[in-house]
Coordinates of C-alpha atoms in Angstrom, one line a residue:
Chain A
M1 CA 31.2 -18.0 -9.4
E2 CA 33.4 -16.6 -6.6
Q3 CA 31.0 -13.4 -6.5
I4 CA 28.0 -15.6 -6.1
V5 CA 29.4 -17.4 -3.1
Q6 CA 30.2 -13.8 -1.6
I7 CA 26.6 -12.6 -2.1
Y8 CA 25.6 -16.0 -0.4
K9 CA 27.7 -15.3 2.6
N10 CA 26.3 -11.6 2.9
N11 CA 22.8 -12.8 2.6
L12 CA 23.3 -15.5 5.2
K13 CA 24.0 -13.0 8.0
K14 CA 20.5 -11.6 7.3
M15 CA 18.4 -14.6 6.6
S16 CA 17.8 -18.4 6.8
I17 CA 19.7 -20.7 4.8
S18 CA 16.8 -21.6 2.3
F19 CA 15.9 -17.8 1.9
A20 CA 19.6 -16.8 1.3
V21 CA 19.8 -19.4 -1.3
Y22 CA 16.8 -18.1 -2.9
E23 CA 18.0 -14.6 -2.7
T24 CA 21.5 -15.3 -3.9
L25 CA 20.1 -17.1 -7.0
S26 CA 17.7 -14.5 -7.9
Q27 CA 20.5 -11.7 -7.5
A28 CA 23.0 -13.7 -9.6
I29 CA 20.4 -13.8 -12.3
I30 CA 19.0 -10.3 -12.2
M31 CA 22.6 -8.8 -11.9
N32 CA 23.6 -10.9 -14.8
M33 CA 26.2 -13.1 -13.3
L34 CA 24.1 -16.1 -14.5
K35 CA 23.7 -15.3 -18.2
S36 CA 20.7 -16.1 -20.3
N37 CA 20.5 -19.6 -21.7
S38 CA 23.2 -20.8 -19.4
R39 CA 22.5 -24.0 -17.3
I40 CA 21.9 -24.3 -13.7
K41 CA 22.7 -27.4 -12.1
E42 CA 21.2 -28.3 -8.8
E43 CA 24.2 -30.5 -7.4
E44 CA 26.7 -27.8 -8.6
F45 CA 25.1 -25.0 -6.7
A46 CA 24.5 -27.1 -3.7
K47 CA 28.1 -27.9 -3.6
L48 CA 29.2 -24.4 -4.4
L49 CA 27.1 -22.9 -1.5
N50 CA 27.6 -26.0 0.7
V51 CA 24.1 -26.6 1.2
S52 CA 21.7 -29.8 0.5
R53 CA 20.0 -30.1 -2.6
T54 CA 16.4 -29.3 -1.3
P55 CA 16.8 -25.5 -0.7
V56 CA 18.3 -25.0 -4.3
R57 CA 15.6 -27.2 -5.8
E58 CA 13.0 -25.2 -3.9
S59 CA 14.6 -21.9 -5.0
L60 CA 14.8 -23.0 -8.7
N61 CA 11.1 -23.8 -8.6
V62 CA 10.1 -20.4 -7.3
L63 CA 12.6 -18.7 -9.9
M64 CA 10.6 -20.7 -12.5
K65 CA 7.3 -19.4 -11.4
R66 CA 8.6 -16.0 -11.4
G67 CA 9.7 -16.5 -15.1
L68 CA 13.4 -16.0 -14.6
I69 CA 14.4 -19.6 -15.6
V70 CA 12.8 -22.3 -17.4
S71 CA 13.1 -25.9 -17.1
D72 CA 14.3 -27.9 -20.0
I73 CA 14.2 -31.9 -20.1
K74 CA 17.6 -32.3 -21.6
S75 CA 19.6 -29.8 -19.5
G76 CA 17.7 -29.3 -16.4
Y77 CA 17.4 -25.5 -15.5
V78 CA 18.3 -22.8 -17.9
V79 CA 18.2 -19.1 -17.4
K80 CA 15.4 -17.6 -19.6
G81 CA 16.3 -16.2 -22.9
F82 CA 13.7 -14.2 -24.9
S83 CA 12.6 -14.6 -28.6
T84 CA 11.8 -11.0 -30.1
N85 CA 8.1 -11.9 -29.8
E86 CA 8.2 -12.6 -25.9
A87 CA 10.3 -9.5 -25.6
N88 CA 7.7 -7.5 -27.3
D89 CA 4.9 -9.0 -25.2
I90 CA 6.7 -8.2 -22.0
I91 CA 7.5 -4.6 -23.3
R92 CA 3.9 -3.9 -24.2
Y93 CA 2.5 -5.3 -21.0
V94 CA 5.0 -3.2 -19.0
K95 CA 3.8 -0.2 -20.8
V96 CA 0.3 -0.8 -19.7
L97 CA 1.3 -1.3 -16.2
R98 CA 3.1 2.0 -16.2
R99 CA 0.4 3.9 -18.0
E100 CA -2.3 2.7 -15.8
A101 CA -0.3 3.2 -12.6
A102 CA 0.6 6.7 -13.6
G103 CA -3.3 7.3 -14.2
I104 CA -4.2 6.0 -10.8
T105 CA -1.4 7.8 -8.9
A106 CA -2.3 11.1 -10.4
K107 CA -5.7 10.8 -8.8
K108 CA -4.4 9.6 -5.4
I109 CA -1.0 11.1 -4.7
T110 CA -0.4 13.2 -1.6
D111 CA 1.6 16.5 -1.4
E112 CA 4.4 14.6 0.7
Q113 CA 4.5 11.7 -2.0
I114 CA 4.8 14.4 -4.7
I115 CA 8.0 15.8 -3.0
I116 CA 9.5 12.3 -2.8
L117 CA 8.6 11.4 -6.3
E118 CA 10.1 14.7 -7.6
K119 CA 13.5 13.6 -6.1
N120 CA 13.4 10.6 -8.2
V121 CA 12.6 12.3 -11.4
L122 CA 15.3 11.6 -14.2
T123 CA 16.7 14.9 -15.0
E124 CA 19.3 15.9 -17.5
E125 CA 21.6 17.0 -14.8
R126 CA 21.2 13.6 -13.3
I127 CA 22.1 11.9 -16.5
N128 CA 24.9 14.0 -16.8
V129 CA 26.3 13.2 -13.5
L130 CA 25.7 9.6 -14.1
K131 CA 27.5 9.7 -17.5
S132 CA 30.4 11.6 -16.1
C133 CA 31.0 9.0 -13.4
G134 CA 30.8 6.2 -15.8
K135 CA 27.5 4.9 -14.4
K136 CA 25.5 4.6 -17.6
D137 CA 23.8 1.6 -16.6
E138 CA 22.3 3.3 -13.5
I139 CA 20.4 5.7 -15.9
Y140 CA 18.1 2.8 -16.7
S141 CA 17.8 1.6 -12.9
T142 CA 17.0 5.2 -12.0
F143 CA 14.0 5.2 -14.4
Q144 CA 12.9 2.0 -13.2
D145 CA 13.0 3.3 -9.5
F146 CA 10.8 6.2 -10.6
N147 CA 8.2 3.9 -12.2
L148 CA 8.2 1.6 -9.3
L149 CA 7.6 4.4 -7.0
V150 CA 4.5 5.4 -9.1
A151 CA 3.4 2.1 -9.0
K152 CA 3.6 2.0 -5.1
Y153 CA 1.6 5.1 -4.9
T154 CA -1.4 3.6 -6.4
N155 CA -1.8 1.7 -3.2
N156 CA -2.5 -1.4 -5.1
K157 CA -0.1 -4.0 -3.9
Y158 CA -1.1 -6.3 -6.8
L159 CA -0.1 -3.8 -9.3
L160 CA 3.2 -3.0 -7.5
E161 CA 4.0 -6.7 -7.4
E162 CA 3.2 -7.2 -10.8
S163 CA 5.3 -4.2 -12.0
K164 CA 8.2 -5.3 -9.9
R165 CA 8.0 -8.8 -11.6
M166 CA 7.8 -7.3 -14.9
H167 CA 10.7 -5.0 -14.3
E168 CA 12.9 -7.8 -13.5
K169 CA 12.1 -9.6 -16.7
L170 CA 12.7 -6.4 -18.6
L171 CA 16.2 -6.3 -17.1
L172 CA 16.9 -9.7 -18.6
I173 CA 15.7 -8.8 -21.9
H174 CA 18.2 -5.8 -21.7
Y175 CA 20.9 -8.4 -20.9
Y176 CA 19.9 -10.5 -23.6
Y177 CA 19.9 -7.8 -26.2
P178 CA 22.9 -5.8 -24.9
E179 CA 23.0 -3.3 -27.6
N180 CA 19.8 -2.0 -26.3
I181 CA 21.3 -1.0 -22.8
K182 CA 24.8 -0.1 -23.7
D183 CA 25.0 2.0 -26.9
D184 CA 21.5 2.7 -28.2
H185 CA 20.3 3.4 -24.6
P186 CA 17.7 6.1 -24.9
A187 CA 18.4 8.0 -21.9
D188 CA 16.9 11.2 -23.1
L189 CA 13.5 9.3 -24.0
F190 CA 13.5 8.0 -20.3
A191 CA 14.2 11.4 -19.0
L192 CA 11.5 13.0 -21.1
E193 CA 9.0 10.5 -19.9
S194 CA 9.6 10.6 -16.3
Q195 CA 9.5 14.3 -16.4
E196 CA 6.3 14.6 -18.4
V197 CA 4.7 11.8 -16.1
F198 CA 5.8 13.7 -13.0
K199 CA 4.4 17.0 -14.3
A200 CA 1.1 15.4 -15.0
I201 CA 1.0 13.5 -11.7
S202 CA 1.8 16.7 -9.7
E203 CA -1.0 18.3 -11.4
H204 CA -3.3 15.6 -10.6
D205 CA -4.1 15.0 -14.1
S206 CA -5.0 11.4 -14.6
A207 CA -5.6 11.7 -18.5
K208 CA -2.4 13.5 -19.1
A209 CA -0.4 11.2 -17.1
R210 CA -1.6 8.2 -19.0
E211 CA -1.0 10.1 -22.3
A212 CA 2.5 11.0 -21.2
V213 CA 3.5 7.4 -21.0
E214 CA 1.7 6.5 -24.0
E215 CA 3.3 9.0 -26.2
C216 CA 7.0 8.6 -24.8
D217 CA 6.6 5.1 -24.9
V218 CA 6.1 4.9 -28.5
H219 CA 9.4 6.3 -29.1
I220 CA 11.0 3.6 -26.7
L221 CA 9.0 0.8 -28.5
N222 CA 10.5 2.2 -31.8
V223 CA 14.0 2.2 -30.6
T224 CA 13.9 -1.3 -29.0
R225 CA 12.2 -2.6 -32.1
H226 CA 14.8 -1.3 -34.2
V227 CA 17.4 -2.9 -31.9
Y228 CA 15.7 -6.2 -31.9
N229 CA 15.5 -6.0 -35.8
L230 CA 19.1 -5.3 -36.1
R231 CA 20.0 -8.2 -33.9
K232 CA 17.8 -10.5 -35.8
D233 CA 19.5 -9.5 -39.2
Y234 CA 23.0 -10.4 -38.1
V235 CA 22.2 -13.5 -35.8
Chain B
M9 CA -14.3 -30.4 -2.2
E10 CA -12.5 -33.7 -1.6
I11 CA -8.8 -33.6 -2.1
K12 CA -7.9 -37.1 -3.1
G13 CA -10.4 -37.2 -6.0
L14 CA -9.2 -33.6 -6.9
F15 CA -5.6 -34.9 -7.0
L16 CA -6.3 -37.9 -9.1
S17 CA -8.2 -36.1 -11.6
L18 CA -5.4 -33.5 -12.2
N19 CA -2.6 -36.2 -11.9
K20 CA -2.5 -36.9 -15.6
G21 CA 1.2 -37.1 -16.6
N22 CA 2.1 -33.6 -15.4
R23 CA 5.0 -32.9 -13.0
L24 CA 4.2 -33.9 -9.5
S25 CA 4.9 -30.9 -7.9
D26 CA 2.8 -29.0 -10.4
V27 CA -0.2 -31.3 -9.8
L28 CA 0.2 -30.9 -5.9
Y29 CA 0.4 -27.1 -6.6
S30 CA -2.8 -27.0 -8.6
T31 CA -4.5 -29.4 -6.2
V32 CA -3.8 -27.4 -3.1
K33 CA -4.4 -24.1 -4.8
K34 CA -7.8 -25.3 -5.9
M35 CA -8.7 -26.4 -2.2
I36 CA -7.9 -22.8 -1.2
I37 CA -9.7 -20.9 -3.9
T38 CA -12.8 -22.9 -3.4
S39 CA -12.6 -22.4 0.5
S40 CA -12.4 -26.1 1.1
F41 CA -9.4 -25.0 3.1
P42 CA -10.7 -21.9 4.7
L43 CA -8.7 -18.9 5.5
G44 CA -6.1 -19.5 8.3
Y45 CA -6.5 -23.2 7.9
K46 CA -3.4 -25.1 9.2
I47 CA -2.1 -27.2 6.3
D48 CA -0.6 -30.5 7.9
E49 CA 2.1 -31.6 5.4
S50 CA 2.5 -35.1 6.8
N51 CA -1.2 -35.8 6.8
L52 CA -1.5 -34.5 3.3
A53 CA 1.4 -36.6 2.1
E54 CA -0.1 -39.7 3.6
E55 CA -3.6 -39.0 2.2
L56 CA -2.2 -38.3 -1.3
D57 CA 0.6 -41.0 -1.1
V58 CA 3.4 -38.7 -1.9
S59 CA 6.4 -37.5 -0.2
S60 CA 6.3 -34.7 2.2
T61 CA 9.3 -33.3 0.3
S62 CA 7.1 -32.7 -2.7
I63 CA 4.2 -31.2 -0.6
K64 CA 6.7 -28.7 0.7
E65 CA 7.7 -27.9 -2.7
A66 CA 4.3 -27.1 -3.7
L67 CA 3.6 -25.1 -0.5
K68 CA 6.6 -22.9 -1.2
L69 CA 5.4 -22.0 -4.5
L70 CA 2.0 -21.3 -3.0
E71 CA 3.6 -19.0 -0.6
F72 CA 5.3 -17.2 -3.2
D73 CA 1.9 -16.7 -4.9
G74 CA 0.4 -15.4 -1.7
Y75 CA -2.1 -18.3 -1.1
V76 CA -0.4 -19.7 2.0
S77 CA 1.9 -18.1 4.6
F78 CA 4.6 -19.8 6.7
D79 CA 5.4 -19.4 10.3
S80 CA 8.3 -21.1 12.0
R81 CA 6.2 -22.0 15.1
I82 CA 3.0 -23.0 13.3
G83 CA 4.0 -24.2 9.8
Y84 CA 2.0 -23.4 6.7
C85 CA -1.3 -21.8 6.9
V86 CA -4.0 -20.6 4.3
A87 CA -3.1 -16.9 4.0
E88 CA -5.6 -14.2 4.5
I89 CA -7.4 -12.2 1.8
N90 CA -9.7 -9.3 2.6
I91 CA -12.1 -7.1 1.1
E92 CA -9.5 -4.4 0.2
D93 CA -7.4 -7.1 -1.6
I94 CA -10.7 -8.0 -3.6
I95 CA -11.0 -4.4 -4.5
M96 CA -7.4 -4.1 -5.8
L97 CA -7.8 -7.3 -7.8
N98 CA -10.7 -5.7 -9.4
D99 CA -8.7 -2.8 -10.4
M100 CA -6.2 -5.1 -11.9
L101 CA -9.0 -6.8 -13.8
K102 CA -10.1 -3.5 -15.3
I103 CA -6.5 -2.5 -16.2
L104 CA -5.9 -6.0 -18.0
T105 CA -9.3 -5.8 -19.8
I106 CA -8.6 -2.4 -21.2
A107 CA -5.1 -3.6 -22.2
A108 CA -6.6 -6.8 -23.9
A109 CA -9.2 -5.0 -25.6
E110 CA -6.8 -2.5 -27.2
N111 CA -4.4 -5.2 -28.2
V112 CA -6.8 -7.6 -29.9
N113 CA -6.3 -7.3 -33.7
I114 CA -9.5 -6.3 -35.1
Y115 CA -8.7 -7.9 -38.5
D116 CA -8.0 -11.4 -36.8
R117 CA -11.5 -12.9 -37.4
P118 CA -10.9 -16.3 -35.5
S119 CA -10.1 -14.4 -32.5
L120 CA -13.1 -12.3 -32.7
I121 CA -15.3 -15.3 -33.2
M122 CA -13.7 -16.8 -30.3
I123 CA -14.6 -13.8 -28.2
D124 CA -18.3 -13.9 -29.4
E125 CA -18.4 -17.8 -28.7
S126 CA -17.3 -17.1 -25.1
L127 CA -20.5 -15.2 -24.5
K128 CA -22.5 -18.3 -25.1
R129 CA -23.5 -20.5 -22.1
T130 CA -22.5 -24.0 -23.0
G131 CA -23.8 -25.8 -19.9
T132 CA -24.5 -25.1 -16.3
E133 CA -21.8 -22.5 -15.8
T134 CA -22.3 -19.9 -12.9
N135 CA -22.3 -16.2 -14.0
F136 CA -18.9 -15.9 -12.4
Q137 CA -17.6 -18.7 -14.6
M138 CA -19.2 -17.0 -17.7
D139 CA -17.5 -13.6 -16.6
K140 CA -14.2 -15.5 -16.3
K141 CA -14.5 -17.2 -19.5
F142 CA -15.2 -13.9 -21.4
H143 CA -12.3 -11.8 -19.9
L144 CA -9.9 -14.8 -20.3
T145 CA -11.0 -15.3 -24.0
L146 CA -10.4 -11.5 -24.6
S147 CA -6.8 -11.9 -23.3
L148 CA -6.3 -14.9 -25.2
A149 CA -7.3 -13.1 -28.4
T150 CA -4.3 -10.7 -27.9
K151 CA -2.0 -13.8 -28.1
N152 CA 0.4 -12.1 -25.5
E153 CA 1.4 -14.6 -22.9
E154 CA 1.9 -12.0 -20.2
Y155 CA -1.7 -10.8 -20.4
I156 CA -3.0 -14.3 -20.4
N157 CA -1.0 -15.3 -17.2
A158 CA -1.9 -12.1 -15.5
M159 CA -5.6 -12.5 -16.2
R160 CA -5.6 -16.1 -15.0
N161 CA -3.8 -15.2 -11.8
V162 CA -6.3 -12.4 -11.2
Y163 CA -9.2 -14.6 -11.7
D164 CA -7.9 -17.3 -9.3
K165 CA -7.4 -14.8 -6.7
L166 CA -10.9 -13.2 -7.2
E167 CA -12.5 -16.7 -7.1
W168 CA -10.7 -17.1 -3.7
G169 CA -11.9 -13.9 -2.2
F170 CA -15.5 -14.5 -3.6
S171 CA -15.6 -17.8 -2.2
A172 CA -14.0 -16.9 1.2
F173 CA -16.5 -14.2 1.7
K174 CA -19.3 -16.3 0.4
F175 CA -20.4 -13.8 -2.2
H176 CA -23.5 -14.6 -4.2
D177 CA -23.1 -15.2 -7.9
L178 CA -22.6 -12.0 -10.3
G179 CA -25.6 -10.4 -11.7
D180 CA -26.8 -11.0 -15.2
K181 CA -26.0 -7.0 -15.9
I182 CA -22.4 -7.8 -15.9
L183 CA -22.8 -10.3 -18.5
D184 CA -24.9 -8.1 -20.7
E185 CA -22.1 -5.7 -20.9
H186 CA -19.8 -8.3 -22.3
K187 CA -22.0 -8.3 -25.1
I188 CA -21.4 -4.6 -25.7
I189 CA -17.7 -4.9 -25.5
S190 CA -17.6 -7.6 -27.9
Y191 CA -19.9 -5.9 -30.3
Y192 CA -17.6 -2.6 -30.0
L193 CA -14.7 -4.8 -30.9
T194 CA -16.0 -6.1 -34.2
K195 CA -16.6 -2.6 -35.4
H196 CA -13.7 -1.4 -37.7
D197 CA -14.3 2.2 -36.6
D198 CA -12.4 4.6 -34.7
I199 CA -15.4 6.0 -32.8
Y200 CA -16.0 2.6 -31.2
R201 CA -12.3 2.0 -30.5
D202 CA -12.1 5.4 -28.8
N203 CA -14.9 4.7 -26.6
M204 CA -13.6 1.3 -25.6
P205 CA -11.9 2.5 -22.5
A206 CA -14.8 4.3 -21.3
I207 CA -17.0 1.2 -21.8
I208 CA -14.6 -0.9 -19.8
N209 CA -14.3 1.7 -17.0
R210 CA -18.1 1.6 -16.8
H211 CA -17.9 -2.3 -16.9
G212 CA -15.2 -2.3 -14.1
E213 CA -17.4 0.0 -11.9
C214 CA -20.4 -2.5 -12.4
H215 CA -18.0 -5.1 -11.1
M216 CA -17.0 -2.8 -8.1
K217 CA -20.6 -2.2 -7.4
F218 CA -21.3 -5.7 -6.9
I219 CA -18.3 -6.3 -4.7
L220 CA -19.2 -3.4 -2.4
Q221 CA -22.9 -4.5 -2.2
E222 CA -21.8 -8.1 -1.2
N223 CA -19.5 -6.8 1.2
V224 CA -22.4 -4.8 2.9
S225 CA -24.7 -7.9 3.1
W226 CA -21.6 -10.2 4.3
N227 CA -21.1 -7.8 7.1
K228 CA -24.7 -7.9 8.1

C-alpha cells in the first residue's frame, strides 16, 4: 500500500488529480501490487490517496472497460482473475494480432525502422545478460516491447491500441498463473520468435513473417497450455 | 435521433452509467451529435433527469473509447474521425474476420447454421446492417469473447465513420461474398480452408474499394 501511495505522489507531479488516480490504479494492477481476485474498495482508496470518491470511481469504471477489473455485486470491484478458457481466448487473440501486425509491417517498414527494430530483437546474448543480473522477468517485457514496436510500424493506431490492451491482459494472466513466468518461462522460444520475425520483416517478406509467428507460437501455446493443465490438476 | 426516447428505450434494469454510455454513444455513431459537437453535461442531465455526475462518468468512458475528447476550456466534445481512421478500421475488420474464420469449429453444426441464417434478410435491414450481422455472427461462432468484443467495437466505429461522412449503403456485391465465405466454411476440406485467407482478403479489398469510392464522391 505504501508503494501505491508513492506511485501516486510521483504521478501527481506530472498530471491532474483524476488522471493520477487512474494511472496509479492501473500501474498497481499491471505491476501486480493489487493481485488477481483481490477486492478494491472505493472509500479505502479515496482515503489512502487522500482524494474524493469521484475520481476513484471514474478510474475504476475505465479500468473495468479495459478489462483489468470486474464488478461484483457482493464485493464491489475485484481485480480480474482468468479461467483457463478466458486465458486461452486471450492468448489466441494476441497471436492473431501479432501475426497480422508482422505481416503488415513487413510490407511497410522503412530502413530506419528496421535499424530500430533490430535493437529490440531478443537475442541469446541479451537473455544471458538479463539472466545473469537476475532480471528474468525482463525477458518477457523485452519480447513484449519488440511486439509492440512491430504493431506500431503497421501505422494502424487501432491495431496498436488493441495490441497494447491485450498485452496488459496477458501480463495479468502471467501473474495469475505464476509458474508460467517464473520457472517454465520459455525464454528461448520468445527469442526464436523475435529473431525469425525480424529476419522476415527486414526482408520485407510478409508471408514469412506471418508464418514465423504462427510456427513459434504453436510452441508457446503448448507450453502455456501444459502449465495451465498442471495448475488445473492440483488446484 | 431523439435522445430522451433512446435513453428510455435502453433504460431497462441496466446500470445507469452503462445506459448513459450506450445512449450517448448511439447519438454519436448515428451522427445525431455531429463531429466536434459540444456536449453540455448539465443540459443533458436535466433533459434525461439524471445527475450530472453520472453523465460525466459516461463521458469519461466514451473518452477512453475515443468517441469524445476533453478540453479543460471547452469541456467534452464529440471527437474527430477521418477517412484514415475508416481505412485502419477496415484493416482491423479484415484481420478479425480472418481470425474468426480460422477459429470457427467446422464440426460445430449449430454455429455453422447460425452463420448461414445470418445471411438472410429478416426485415428491412440496410446492407450495412446485413454486413455487420454476418461478421458479428462469424465472430460469435468462435465463442471467443475477445474476438466478439473487438468485432463489436470495430463495427461501432465504422458505423460512426460511415454516418459522419454520409456514406451510401454498401453494395450488394459485398453481401454476395459473404455467401462464398459461409459456403467455404461448411466444406470439410483443406483446399477450402487454405483458400479462406485469400477469399477474406479479397472481401476486405471489396470493402476498401467501397470506402475509397465513397470518399471520392464525398470530397466532390
